[in-house]
Amino acid sequence: MKISAKKHIITIAMVAAFMTAVPLSVSAATDASLVGGGSGNGILNTQGETSVNGVVEEATGLYINGTLVGAIKNSSDLDIMLKSILETYNEPGATVSFVEKVETVQGLYATTNIFSTETFRDILQGNGSNTPMNYTVQPGDTLESITEKFHTNEASLEDINGGVLSLEAGTTIHVINNEALVNVKMVKNDVYTASIPYTTIMVPDTTQYTTHEEVTVEGQEGSQTCLDQVTYINGVETERTNVNRVVVSPAVNEVAIVGTITPPDGSVPGEASGTFTWPVPTITNISSGFGSRWGTTHQGLDISNGNSYGQTIVAADAGVVTYVKKSNVGYGYHLEIDHGSGTATLYAHTSEILVQPGEKVFKGQPVALVGSTGDSTGAHLHFEIHKNGVAVNPLEYVTIGS
């Protein structure tokens, strides 16, 4: 026996109106079993010619990707429910549709496949409904594959089947599916303002070291209006495609002059690196620091450790020896090295000076030995750094022991 049926396809147009009927012949009341379909979730499918208990009723069935999910007695209720699911994710100016192929068919259905509107909506959206549904075991099914398919575990599966679970192909078992069976796609346009990054244009200067960089034109970001087409699945953005960009204000590129000459590392005599090394490699103790002392300003560091006499003093950076002075007062035996760019270093109270005025020295070169000449109370090195003729705190330019 065949009955007359009506079939509806759920599309974007459903948001504005209910679906139109299409004549279709389907089998009479049938047994229902749950099989995989659509997005991979388990859904009901009609199988055979009679229901499990022989009771059938007129209802409207819902098919997802050609497979029966279940039925509702009132077709209008089903239409309204589907429209409501779509509207859940709809926004002004957007279009919505189901990801899956969704159809409705009026006909006779086993009462075990007919649900209330509330329960059926929970089943479709995976809202935690505990309503069991039938699943026909397929060839190749295993306990592991079934529990994974329905996001459950062996204990729960055995519990809803009364502790008896047969996995022979063709056997019908009970399952509970809490994953969404229908997914809503919304497509809308997104208009927004975005910045346009600027580019830095490097202009080489063959007269400067690579450490030199001078910005001659400040960079400024531009502005643009963008139009993107955005796709959402169940409210989550999954795809974005730019449709158009309109420049409001262009970016202004930055221009910078950079040196191309590799700077000296102090290894070449007379060519300063611009950085300082510790002047007494074997002594790291500071017996008196820079600053106020005894009512005056101590203009350098006193470096000693109680066994300082005769320890090697090295040039803190490459440069040219400005002068060498040997005196029994004041700084005693002392020397100064000019490092260029207004920078000089002074080494005082030495016991012996190893360089001559005008001599070019490299960074780390021995230049004197620690002593106690001049106004000194014990063997130590008095070390100063001068910037444009003014003594500065050496610890701002050199690290102890390095």
Short mmCIF file of C-alpha atoms in Angstrom, two decimals:
data_model
loop_
_atom_site.label_atom_id
_atom_site.label_comp_id
_atom_site.label_asym_id
_atom_site.label_seq_id
_atom_site.Cartn_x
_atom_site.Cartn_y
_atom_site.Cartn_z
CA MET A 1 0.00 0.00 0.00
CA LYS A 2 1.24 3.51 -0.80
CA ILE A 3 -0.03 6.74 0.63
CA SER A 4 0.04 10.29 -0.63
CA ALA A 5 2.70 12.42 1.05
CA LYS A 6 3.98 16.00 1.05
CA LYS A 7 7.69 16.87 1.00
CA HIS A 8 9.30 20.19 1.95
CA ILE A 9 12.88 21.39 1.43
CA ILE A 10 14.12 23.85 4.08
CA THR A 11 15.99 26.73 2.47
CA ILE A 12 16.71 30.38 3.22
CA ALA A 13 13.26 31.22 1.89
CA MET A 14 11.75 29.44 4.89
CA VAL A 15 12.66 32.46 7.04
CA ALA A 16 10.00 34.44 5.22
CA ALA A 17 7.32 31.76 4.68
CA PHE A 18 6.42 28.12 5.31
CA MET A 19 7.50 25.51 2.80
CA THR A 20 5.41 24.51 -0.20
CA ALA A 21 4.18 20.96 -0.63
CA VAL A 22 5.48 18.60 -3.32
CA PRO A 23 3.59 15.34 -4.01
CA LEU A 24 5.56 12.25 -3.08
CA SER A 25 4.86 8.54 -2.57
CA VAL A 26 6.41 6.90 0.50
CA SER A 27 6.03 3.54 2.23
CA ALA A 28 3.50 3.16 5.00
CA ALA A 29 4.33 2.99 8.70
CA THR A 30 7.82 1.61 9.19
CA ASP A 31 10.29 0.52 11.84
CA ALA A 32 12.93 3.18 12.68
CA SER A 33 16.66 2.73 13.14
CA LEU A 34 19.43 5.27 13.75
CA VAL A 35 22.19 5.56 11.15
CA GLY A 36 25.01 8.01 10.36
CA GLY A 37 24.27 10.89 8.00
CA GLY A 38 24.63 14.62 7.36
CA SER A 39 27.48 16.02 9.42
CA GLY A 40 28.34 12.63 10.87
CA ASN A 41 25.75 12.53 13.67
CA GLY A 42 23.48 9.52 14.16
CA ILE A 43 19.91 10.08 12.84
CA LEU A 44 16.80 7.95 12.38
CA ASN A 45 16.07 6.13 9.14
CA THR A 46 12.95 4.22 8.10
CA GLN A 47 13.55 0.54 7.51
CA GLY A 48 11.10 -2.30 6.68
CA GLU A 49 7.34 -2.23 6.22
CA THR A 50 5.84 -2.37 9.72
CA SER A 51 6.41 -0.60 13.04
CA VAL A 52 7.85 -2.32 16.08
CA ASN A 53 4.55 -2.41 17.92
CA GLY A 54 2.26 -2.10 14.89
CA VAL A 55 1.00 1.39 15.93
CA VAL A 56 1.27 4.18 13.38
CA GLU A 57 -0.07 7.72 13.21
CA GLU A 58 -0.36 10.53 10.69
CA ALA A 59 2.55 12.95 11.22
CA THR A 60 5.18 15.05 9.45
CA GLY A 61 8.62 13.49 9.31
CA LEU A 62 11.89 15.37 9.16
CA TYR A 63 14.64 14.09 6.88
CA ILE A 64 18.23 15.30 7.10
CA ASN A 65 20.35 14.55 4.05
CA GLY A 66 17.70 12.07 2.96
CA THR A 67 17.51 10.17 6.27
CA LEU A 68 14.58 10.29 8.71
CA VAL A 69 15.29 11.89 12.06
CA GLY A 70 11.82 11.73 13.59
CA ALA A 71 8.36 13.16 13.24
CA ILE A 72 5.91 15.64 14.78
CA LYS A 73 2.14 15.29 14.55
CA ASN A 74 1.46 18.87 13.45
CA SER A 75 3.28 19.99 10.30
CA SER A 76 2.85 23.65 11.22
CA ASP A 77 4.58 23.05 14.54
CA LEU A 78 7.51 21.49 12.70
CA ASP A 79 7.69 24.42 10.27
CA ILE A 80 7.60 26.93 13.12
CA MET A 81 10.27 25.00 15.04
CA LEU A 82 12.62 24.90 12.06
CA LYS A 83 12.05 28.60 11.39
CA SER A 84 12.76 29.32 15.07
CA ILE A 85 16.06 27.40 14.91
CA LEU A 86 17.10 29.47 11.89
CA GLU A 87 16.05 32.71 13.57
CA THR A 88 18.17 31.87 16.63
CA TYR A 89 21.26 32.73 14.59
CA ASN A 90 19.76 35.34 12.27
CA GLU A 91 20.74 39.01 12.26
CA PRO A 92 19.39 42.03 10.36
CA GLY A 93 20.68 42.07 6.80
CA ALA A 94 21.93 38.47 6.97
CA THR A 95 20.77 35.31 5.18
CA VAL A 96 20.36 32.01 7.02
CA SER A 97 20.00 28.42 5.92
CA PHE A 98 20.68 24.93 7.19
CA VAL A 99 24.06 23.42 6.39
CA GLU A 100 22.40 20.06 5.84
CA LYS A 101 19.68 19.24 3.29
CA VAL A 102 16.52 19.43 5.42
CA GLU A 103 13.16 18.11 4.14
CA THR A 104 9.73 17.44 5.65
CA VAL A 105 7.40 14.61 4.53
CA GLN A 106 3.79 14.07 5.64
CA GLY A 107 2.72 10.45 6.06
CA LEU A 108 2.20 7.56 8.52
CA TYR A 109 4.97 7.01 11.07
CA ALA A 110 5.55 4.56 13.89
CA THR A 111 4.52 6.19 17.16
CA THR A 112 8.01 5.42 18.54
CA ASN A 113 9.34 7.94 15.99
CA ILE A 114 6.90 10.71 16.86
CA PHE A 115 8.13 13.27 19.43
CA SER A 116 6.80 16.36 21.13
CA THR A 117 8.00 19.66 19.65
CA GLU A 118 10.15 20.43 22.70
CA THR A 119 11.83 17.02 22.77
CA PHE A 120 12.39 17.01 19.01
CA ARG A 121 14.04 20.43 19.12
CA ASP A 122 16.40 19.22 21.83
CA ILE A 123 17.28 16.20 19.68
CA LEU A 124 17.98 18.39 16.65
CA GLN A 125 20.11 20.91 18.52
CA GLY A 126 21.83 18.46 20.87
CA ASN A 127 20.53 20.21 23.98
CA GLY A 128 21.04 17.26 26.31
CA SER A 129 17.78 15.41 25.70
CA ASN A 130 17.87 11.93 27.24
CA THR A 131 15.30 10.54 24.82
CA PRO A 132 16.54 7.15 23.51
CA MET A 133 16.43 6.48 19.77
CA ASN A 134 16.93 3.26 17.81
CA TYR A 135 20.14 2.46 15.94
CA THR A 136 20.61 -0.45 13.55
CA VAL A 137 24.09 -1.94 13.94
CA GLN A 138 25.95 -1.67 10.64
CA PRO A 139 28.53 -4.12 9.24
CA GLY A 140 31.94 -3.21 10.65
CA ASP A 141 30.53 -1.46 13.74
CA THR A 142 32.44 -2.00 16.97
CA LEU A 143 31.72 -0.99 20.54
CA GLU A 144 34.45 1.63 20.24
CA SER A 145 33.13 3.09 16.98
CA ILE A 146 29.55 3.30 18.30
CA THR A 147 30.54 4.98 21.58
CA GLU A 148 32.69 7.44 19.63
CA LYS A 149 29.90 8.17 17.14
CA PHE A 150 27.41 9.02 19.89
CA HIS A 151 29.90 10.58 22.33
CA THR A 152 29.11 8.11 25.09
CA ASN A 153 30.81 5.23 26.93
CA GLU A 154 30.31 1.48 27.21
CA ALA A 155 28.61 1.67 30.64
CA SER A 156 26.01 4.22 29.48
CA LEU A 157 25.34 2.27 26.29
CA GLU A 158 24.76 -0.97 28.23
CA ASP A 159 22.57 0.85 30.77
CA ILE A 160 20.03 2.19 28.23
CA ASN A 161 19.91 -1.25 26.61
CA GLY A 162 19.05 -3.04 29.86
CA GLY A 163 22.53 -4.48 30.27
CA VAL A 164 22.25 -6.56 27.09
CA LEU A 165 24.17 -5.28 24.09
CA SER A 166 24.38 -7.23 20.83
CA LEU A 167 26.56 -5.78 18.06
CA GLU A 168 25.56 -8.22 15.35
CA ALA A 169 24.89 -6.39 12.07
CA GLY A 170 21.20 -5.66 11.64
CA THR A 171 20.48 -5.67 15.38
CA THR A 172 18.58 -2.66 16.74
CA ILE A 173 19.97 -1.04 19.90
CA HIS A 174 19.03 2.09 21.86
CA VAL A 175 21.26 5.19 21.77
CA ILE A 176 21.07 8.76 23.02
CA ASN A 177 22.47 11.41 20.70
CA ASN A 178 23.29 14.79 22.23
CA GLU A 179 25.15 16.22 19.24
CA ALA A 180 23.42 18.78 17.03
CA LEU A 181 21.82 17.17 13.96
CA VAL A 182 21.19 20.46 12.15
CA ASN A 183 23.57 23.39 11.87
CA VAL A 184 22.65 26.91 10.85
CA LYS A 185 24.75 28.88 8.39
CA MET A 186 24.46 32.65 8.48
CA VAL A 187 26.10 34.86 5.85
CA LYS A 188 26.36 38.60 6.37
CA ASN A 189 28.40 41.60 5.28
CA ASP A 190 30.78 43.24 7.75
CA VAL A 191 31.82 46.84 7.13
CA TYR A 192 34.66 48.18 9.25
CA THR A 193 37.58 50.59 9.28
CA ALA A 194 41.11 49.20 9.27
CA SER A 195 44.53 50.78 9.40
CA ILE A 196 47.00 50.66 6.51
CA PRO A 197 50.53 50.01 7.78
CA TYR A 198 53.35 52.18 6.53
CA THR A 199 56.64 50.96 5.10
CA THR A 200 60.04 52.08 6.30
CA ILE A 201 62.34 53.07 3.46
CA MET A 202 66.00 52.71 4.37
CA VAL A 203 68.38 55.19 2.71
CA PRO A 204 72.01 53.97 2.96
CA ASP A 205 74.75 56.34 4.14
CA THR A 206 78.24 55.10 3.32
CA THR A 207 79.83 57.58 5.73
CA GLN A 208 78.12 56.28 8.88
CA TYR A 209 78.43 53.13 11.01
CA THR A 210 75.63 50.55 10.90
CA THR A 211 74.70 51.62 14.43
CA HIS A 212 73.57 54.97 13.01
CA GLU A 213 69.91 55.44 12.11
CA GLU A 214 68.23 58.79 11.58
CA VAL A 215 64.53 59.14 10.75
CA THR A 216 64.01 62.00 8.31
CA VAL A 217 60.30 61.39 7.59
CA GLU A 218 57.98 60.05 10.29
CA GLY A 219 55.75 57.20 9.16
CA GLN A 220 51.97 57.49 9.48
CA GLU A 221 49.39 54.72 9.19
CA GLY A 222 46.65 55.16 6.63
CA SER A 223 42.96 54.30 6.91
CA GLN A 224 40.64 52.15 4.77
CA THR A 225 37.02 51.05 4.79
CA CYS A 226 36.64 47.29 4.29
CA LEU A 227 33.70 45.14 3.25
CA ASP A 228 33.93 41.43 4.16
CA GLN A 229 31.47 38.61 3.55
CA VAL A 230 31.44 36.54 6.74
CA THR A 231 30.07 33.03 7.22
CA TYR A 232 29.01 31.74 10.65
CA ILE A 233 28.03 28.21 11.63
CA ASN A 234 25.84 28.17 14.74
CA GLY A 235 27.05 31.67 15.60
CA VAL A 236 30.76 30.89 15.24
CA GLU A 237 32.71 32.60 12.44
CA THR A 238 34.13 29.99 10.05
CA GLU A 239 35.01 31.96 6.93
CA ARG A 240 35.74 35.57 5.98
CA THR A 241 36.27 36.87 2.45
CA ASN A 242 37.16 40.43 1.63
CA VAL A 243 34.84 41.86 -1.01
CA ASN A 244 36.05 45.44 -1.28
CA ARG A 245 38.48 47.98 0.21
CA VAL A 246 38.30 51.77 -0.14
CA VAL A 247 41.30 53.84 0.94
CA VAL A 248 40.22 56.79 3.07
CA SER A 249 43.72 58.13 3.68
CA PRO A 250 46.93 56.57 2.32
CA ALA A 251 49.83 55.62 4.55
CA VAL A 252 52.89 57.87 4.70
CA ASN A 253 56.07 55.84 4.45
CA GLU A 254 58.83 56.37 6.98
CA VAL A 255 62.23 57.38 5.63
CA ALA A 256 65.36 56.60 7.63
CA ILE A 257 69.06 57.10 6.90
CA VAL A 258 71.17 54.13 8.03
CA GLY A 259 74.91 53.68 8.05
CA THR A 260 76.59 50.94 6.07
CA ILE A 261 80.04 50.81 7.67
CA THR A 262 80.67 48.00 10.16
CA PRO A 263 81.73 49.68 13.42
CA PRO A 264 85.07 48.79 14.98
CA ASP A 265 85.12 46.34 17.88
CA GLY A 266 88.14 47.94 19.51
CA SER A 267 90.53 45.29 18.24
CA VAL A 268 92.23 47.74 15.85
CA PRO A 269 94.56 50.16 17.69
CA GLY A 270 93.14 53.67 17.75
CA GLU A 271 89.66 52.70 16.49
CA ALA A 272 87.29 52.91 19.45
CA SER A 273 84.25 50.61 19.64
CA GLY A 274 82.21 53.04 21.71
CA THR A 275 81.81 50.54 24.55
CA PHE A 276 84.04 49.90 27.56
CA THR A 277 85.57 46.85 29.15
CA TRP A 278 86.53 46.53 32.84
CA PRO A 279 90.02 48.11 33.29
CA VAL A 280 91.44 45.56 35.79
CA PRO A 281 90.38 42.07 34.67
CA THR A 282 91.74 40.36 37.82
CA ILE A 283 90.05 42.69 40.33
CA THR A 284 86.31 43.28 40.61
CA ASN A 285 86.12 44.92 44.03
CA ILE A 286 85.36 48.65 44.28
CA SER A 287 86.86 50.15 47.43
CA SER A 288 85.47 53.64 46.80
CA GLY A 289 82.74 54.64 44.35
CA PHE A 290 81.90 57.69 42.30
CA GLY A 291 80.37 60.69 44.11
CA SER A 292 80.65 62.61 47.38
CA ARG A 293 83.57 61.64 49.60
CA TRP A 294 85.31 63.47 52.43
CA GLY A 295 83.56 66.73 51.60
CA THR A 296 84.49 66.65 47.91
CA THR A 297 83.43 64.75 44.78
CA HIS A 298 85.28 61.54 44.04
CA GLN A 299 85.36 61.62 40.24
CA GLY A 300 86.01 57.96 39.54
CA LEU A 301 86.18 54.41 40.93
CA ASP A 302 88.89 53.03 43.21
CA ILE A 303 89.47 49.39 42.27
CA SER A 304 91.41 47.16 44.70
CA ASN A 305 91.22 43.90 46.62
CA GLY A 306 94.06 43.93 49.15
CA ASN A 307 96.39 42.13 46.74
CA SER A 308 96.26 44.67 43.95
CA TYR A 309 99.86 45.83 43.54
CA GLY A 310 101.29 44.97 40.13
CA GLN A 311 98.00 43.72 38.62
CA THR A 312 97.56 44.54 34.92
CA ILE A 313 95.53 47.58 33.88
CA VAL A 314 94.08 47.48 30.34
CA ALA A 315 92.65 50.11 28.00
CA ALA A 316 88.88 50.24 28.49
CA ASP A 317 88.50 50.86 24.74
CA ALA A 318 90.70 51.47 21.73
CA GLY A 319 92.07 54.98 21.32
CA VAL A 320 95.11 57.22 21.38
CA VAL A 321 97.18 57.90 24.50
CA THR A 322 96.75 61.64 25.12
CA TYR A 323 99.43 62.02 27.78
CA VAL A 324 101.50 60.16 30.34
CA LYS A 325 102.42 61.87 33.64
CA LYS A 326 104.69 60.63 36.42
CA SER A 327 104.27 62.51 39.68
CA ASN A 328 104.70 61.85 43.36
CA VAL A 329 101.59 63.87 44.25
CA GLY A 330 97.99 63.99 43.14
CA TYR A 331 97.25 61.19 40.63
CA GLY A 332 100.85 59.96 40.76
CA TYR A 333 101.78 57.92 37.70
CA HIS A 334 98.78 58.33 35.44
CA LEU A 335 97.70 58.45 31.79
CA GLU A 336 94.76 59.44 29.66
CA ILE A 337 93.39 57.78 26.52
CA ASP A 338 91.25 59.65 23.99
CA HIS A 339 88.52 57.45 22.44
CA GLY A 340 87.05 60.07 20.12
CA SER A 341 83.55 61.59 20.12
CA GLY A 342 84.41 63.58 23.27
CA THR A 343 85.12 60.48 25.36
CA ALA A 344 88.31 59.82 27.35
CA THR A 345 89.45 57.54 30.20
CA LEU A 346 92.00 58.19 32.95
CA TYR A 347 94.08 55.62 34.88
CA ALA A 348 95.82 56.90 38.06
CA HIS A 349 98.16 55.88 40.95
CA THR A 350 99.85 53.25 38.76
CA SER A 351 103.21 51.74 39.61
CA GLU A 352 104.34 51.52 35.98
CA ILE A 353 103.07 52.89 32.69
CA LEU A 354 103.49 50.65 29.63
CA VAL A 355 102.58 53.06 26.78
CA GLN A 356 103.79 56.36 25.34
CA PRO A 357 101.94 59.60 24.47
CA GLY A 358 100.51 59.45 20.95
CA GLU A 359 100.50 55.66 20.91
CA LYS A 360 97.45 53.96 19.42
CA VAL A 361 96.11 51.21 21.68
CA PHE A 362 93.47 48.51 21.21
CA LYS A 363 90.68 47.56 23.57
CA GLY A 364 92.02 45.34 26.37
CA GLN A 365 95.67 46.22 25.70
CA PRO A 366 97.83 46.40 28.87
CA VAL A 367 98.70 50.06 29.51
CA ALA A 368 99.89 50.12 33.15
CA LEU A 369 100.25 48.21 36.41
CA VAL A 370 98.35 48.87 39.65
CA GLY A 371 100.33 50.89 42.19
CA SER A 372 100.09 53.46 44.97
CA THR A 373 101.85 56.56 43.62
CA GLY A 374 100.81 60.13 44.34
CA ASP A 375 98.19 60.85 47.00
CA SER A 376 97.27 57.25 47.75
CA THR A 377 96.70 55.22 50.91
CA GLY A 378 97.23 51.83 49.27
CA ALA A 379 97.60 50.00 45.97
CA HIS A 380 94.59 50.58 43.74
CA LEU A 381 93.54 51.90 40.35
CA HIS A 382 91.68 55.19 40.25
CA PHE A 383 89.59 54.99 37.03
CA GLU A 384 87.66 57.85 35.43
CA ILE A 385 85.49 58.27 32.34
CA HIS A 386 85.12 61.75 30.85
CA LYS A 387 82.35 62.88 28.53
CA ASN A 388 83.12 66.20 26.83
CA GLY A 389 85.58 67.02 29.61
CA VAL A 390 83.21 66.19 32.48
CA ALA A 391 83.76 63.19 34.78
CA VAL A 392 80.79 60.78 34.80
CA ASN A 393 79.99 57.69 36.87
CA PRO A 394 81.89 54.82 35.17
CA LEU A 395 79.30 52.30 36.31
CA GLU A 396 76.84 53.88 33.88
CA TYR A 397 79.11 52.80 31.01
CA VAL A 398 80.95 49.68 32.11
CA THR A 399 79.92 46.48 33.89
CA ILE A 400 82.06 45.21 36.76
CA GLY A 401 84.32 42.39 35.63
CA SER A 402 83.30 42.47 31.96
#
